[in-house]
mmCIF file of C-alpha atoms in Angstrom:
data_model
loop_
_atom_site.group_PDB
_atom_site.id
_atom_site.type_symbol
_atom_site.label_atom_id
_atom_site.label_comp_id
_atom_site.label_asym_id
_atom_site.label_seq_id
_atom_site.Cartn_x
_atom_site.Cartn_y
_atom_site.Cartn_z
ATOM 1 C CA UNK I 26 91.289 -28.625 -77.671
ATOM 2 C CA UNK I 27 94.085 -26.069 -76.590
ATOM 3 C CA UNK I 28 96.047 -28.522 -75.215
ATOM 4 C CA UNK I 29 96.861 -32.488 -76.203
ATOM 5 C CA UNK I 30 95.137 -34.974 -73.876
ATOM 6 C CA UNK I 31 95.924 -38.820 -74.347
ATOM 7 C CA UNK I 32 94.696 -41.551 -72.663
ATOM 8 C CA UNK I 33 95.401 -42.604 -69.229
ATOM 9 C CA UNK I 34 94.855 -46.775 -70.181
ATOM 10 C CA UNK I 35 95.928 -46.772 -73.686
ATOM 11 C CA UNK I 36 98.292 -43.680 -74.185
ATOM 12 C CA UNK I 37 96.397 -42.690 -77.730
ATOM 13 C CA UNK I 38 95.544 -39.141 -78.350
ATOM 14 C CA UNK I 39 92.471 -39.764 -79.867
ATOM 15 C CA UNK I 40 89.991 -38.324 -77.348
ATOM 16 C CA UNK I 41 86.823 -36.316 -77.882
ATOM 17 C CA UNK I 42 84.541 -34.546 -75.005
ATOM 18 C CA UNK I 43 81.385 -35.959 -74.509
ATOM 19 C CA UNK I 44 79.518 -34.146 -71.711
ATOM 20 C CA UNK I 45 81.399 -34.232 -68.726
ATOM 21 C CA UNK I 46 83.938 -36.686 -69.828
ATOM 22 C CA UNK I 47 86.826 -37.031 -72.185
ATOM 23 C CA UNK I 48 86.521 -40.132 -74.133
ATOM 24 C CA UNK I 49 88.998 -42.732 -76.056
ATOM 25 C CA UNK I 50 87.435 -43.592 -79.741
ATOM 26 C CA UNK I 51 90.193 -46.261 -79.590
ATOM 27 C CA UNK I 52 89.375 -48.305 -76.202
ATOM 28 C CA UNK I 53 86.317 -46.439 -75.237
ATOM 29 C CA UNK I 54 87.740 -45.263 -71.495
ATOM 30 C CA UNK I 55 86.147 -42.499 -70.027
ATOM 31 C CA UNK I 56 87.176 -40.177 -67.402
ATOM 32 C CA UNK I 57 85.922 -36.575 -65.978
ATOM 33 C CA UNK I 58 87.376 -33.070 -68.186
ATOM 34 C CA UNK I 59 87.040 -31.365 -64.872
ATOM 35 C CA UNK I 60 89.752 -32.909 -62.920
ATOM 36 C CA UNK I 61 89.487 -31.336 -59.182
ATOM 37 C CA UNK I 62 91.772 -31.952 -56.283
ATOM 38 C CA UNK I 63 89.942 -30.739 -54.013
ATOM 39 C CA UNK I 64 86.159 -32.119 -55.074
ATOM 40 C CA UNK I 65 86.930 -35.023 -53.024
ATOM 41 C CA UNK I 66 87.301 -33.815 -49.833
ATOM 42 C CA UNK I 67 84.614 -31.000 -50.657
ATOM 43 C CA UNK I 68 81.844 -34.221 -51.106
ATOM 44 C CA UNK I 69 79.500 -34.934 -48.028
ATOM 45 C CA UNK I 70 77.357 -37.345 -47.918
ATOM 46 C CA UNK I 71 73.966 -36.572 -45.949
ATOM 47 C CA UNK I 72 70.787 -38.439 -45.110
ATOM 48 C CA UNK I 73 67.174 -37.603 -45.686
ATOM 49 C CA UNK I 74 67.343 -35.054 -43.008
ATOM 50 C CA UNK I 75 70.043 -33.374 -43.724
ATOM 51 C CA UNK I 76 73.182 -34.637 -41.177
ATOM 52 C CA UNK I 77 76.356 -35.678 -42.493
ATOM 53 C CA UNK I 78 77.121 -39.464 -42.585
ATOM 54 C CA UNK I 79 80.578 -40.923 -42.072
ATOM 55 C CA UNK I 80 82.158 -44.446 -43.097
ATOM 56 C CA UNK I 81 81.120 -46.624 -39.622
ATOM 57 C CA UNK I 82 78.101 -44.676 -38.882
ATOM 58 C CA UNK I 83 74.517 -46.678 -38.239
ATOM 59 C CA UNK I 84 71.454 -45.552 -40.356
ATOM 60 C CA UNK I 85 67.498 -46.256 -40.469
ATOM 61 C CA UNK I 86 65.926 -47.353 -43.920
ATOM 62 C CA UNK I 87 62.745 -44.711 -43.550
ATOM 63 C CA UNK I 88 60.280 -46.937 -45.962
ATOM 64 C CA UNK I 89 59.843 -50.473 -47.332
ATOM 65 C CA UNK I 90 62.336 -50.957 -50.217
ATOM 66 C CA UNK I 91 62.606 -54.114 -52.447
ATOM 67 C CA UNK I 92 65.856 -55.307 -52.914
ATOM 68 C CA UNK I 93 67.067 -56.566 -56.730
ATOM 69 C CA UNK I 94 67.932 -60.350 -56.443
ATOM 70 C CA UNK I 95 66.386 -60.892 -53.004
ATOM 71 C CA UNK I 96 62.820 -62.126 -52.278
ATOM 72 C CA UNK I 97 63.153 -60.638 -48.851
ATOM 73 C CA UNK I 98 62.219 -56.516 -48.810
ATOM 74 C CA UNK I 99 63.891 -53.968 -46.467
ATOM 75 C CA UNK I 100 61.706 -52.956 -44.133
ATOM 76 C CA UNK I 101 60.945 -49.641 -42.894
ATOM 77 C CA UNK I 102 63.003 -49.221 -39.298
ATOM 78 C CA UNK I 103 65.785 -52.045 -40.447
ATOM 79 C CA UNK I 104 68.999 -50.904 -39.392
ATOM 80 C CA UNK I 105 72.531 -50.480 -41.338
ATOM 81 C CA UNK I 106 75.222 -50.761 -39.168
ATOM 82 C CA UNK I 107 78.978 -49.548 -40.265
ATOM 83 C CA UNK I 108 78.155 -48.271 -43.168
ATOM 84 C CA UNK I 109 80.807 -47.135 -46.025
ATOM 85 C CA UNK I 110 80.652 -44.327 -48.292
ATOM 86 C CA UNK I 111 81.152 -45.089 -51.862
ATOM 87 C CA UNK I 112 83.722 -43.007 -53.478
ATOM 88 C CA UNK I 113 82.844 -39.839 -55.908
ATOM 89 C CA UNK I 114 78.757 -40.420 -55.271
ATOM 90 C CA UNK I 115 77.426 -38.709 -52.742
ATOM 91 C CA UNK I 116 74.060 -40.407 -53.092
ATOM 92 C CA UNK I 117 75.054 -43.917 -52.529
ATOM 93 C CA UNK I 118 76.369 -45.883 -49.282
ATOM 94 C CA UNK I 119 77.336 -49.631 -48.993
ATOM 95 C CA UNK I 120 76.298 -51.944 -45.593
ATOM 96 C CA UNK I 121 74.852 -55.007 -44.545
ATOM 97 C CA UNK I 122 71.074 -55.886 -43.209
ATOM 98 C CA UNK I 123 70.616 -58.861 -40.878
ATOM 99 C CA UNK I 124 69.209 -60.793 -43.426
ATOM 100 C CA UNK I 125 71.139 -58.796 -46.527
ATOM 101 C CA UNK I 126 74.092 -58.887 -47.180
ATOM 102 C CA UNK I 127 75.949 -56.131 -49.805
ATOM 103 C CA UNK I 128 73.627 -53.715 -49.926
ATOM 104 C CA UNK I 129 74.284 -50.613 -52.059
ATOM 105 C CA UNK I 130 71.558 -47.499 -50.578
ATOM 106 C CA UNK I 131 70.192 -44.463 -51.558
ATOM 107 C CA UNK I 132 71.068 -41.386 -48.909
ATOM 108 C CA UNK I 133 67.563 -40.170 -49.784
ATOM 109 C CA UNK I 134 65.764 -43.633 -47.976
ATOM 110 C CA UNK I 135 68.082 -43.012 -45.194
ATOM 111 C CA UNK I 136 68.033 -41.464 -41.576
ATOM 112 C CA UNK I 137 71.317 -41.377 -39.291
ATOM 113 C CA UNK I 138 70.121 -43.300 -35.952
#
């Protein structure tokens, strides 16, 4: 490595690059090697068809999903309302069901009502 890197937690210099991350040997934190400014405000986050969602928006689940530690599936047609975007994944939004609370959703099972 051209340049010495330590780590932002524990301050040790012994890193190595695995993939896209740098990683600590001694406390095992990772983080990215590409660090961009501007990635964040480059990432949009867009449904099924295509349109851009936003943090408050209302979405349509497009088919029946299960939901992990619920007994009660999403239906296809239940609606998210006020949804928020989770940071650095474009793929992923958080929101409430009627009957579910804390969901965390695919974009991909997703339509913007």
């Amino acid at each position: 490595m051209p340049e010495t890197l330590a780590c932002p937690l524990c301050a040790m210099e012994n890193i190595y690059p695995d993939g896209g991350n740098h990683v600590c040997a001694d406390c095992g934190h990772e983080w990215p090697i590409a660090t961009g400014v501007d990635a964040g405000d480059a990432m949009m986050v867009r449904d099924v068809n295509g349109n851009v969602l936003n943090s408050g928006d209302t979405v349509t689940v497009i088919k029946d999903l299960k939901v992990k530690g619920s007994s009660i599936p999403l239906k296809q047609g239940s609606v998210i309302r006020n949804i928020r975007l989770v940071d650095g994944d474009p793929d992923h939004i958080e929101g409430h069901s009627d009957k579910i609370k804390g969901l965390v959703l695919k974009t991909c099972y997703l339509r913007k009502a």
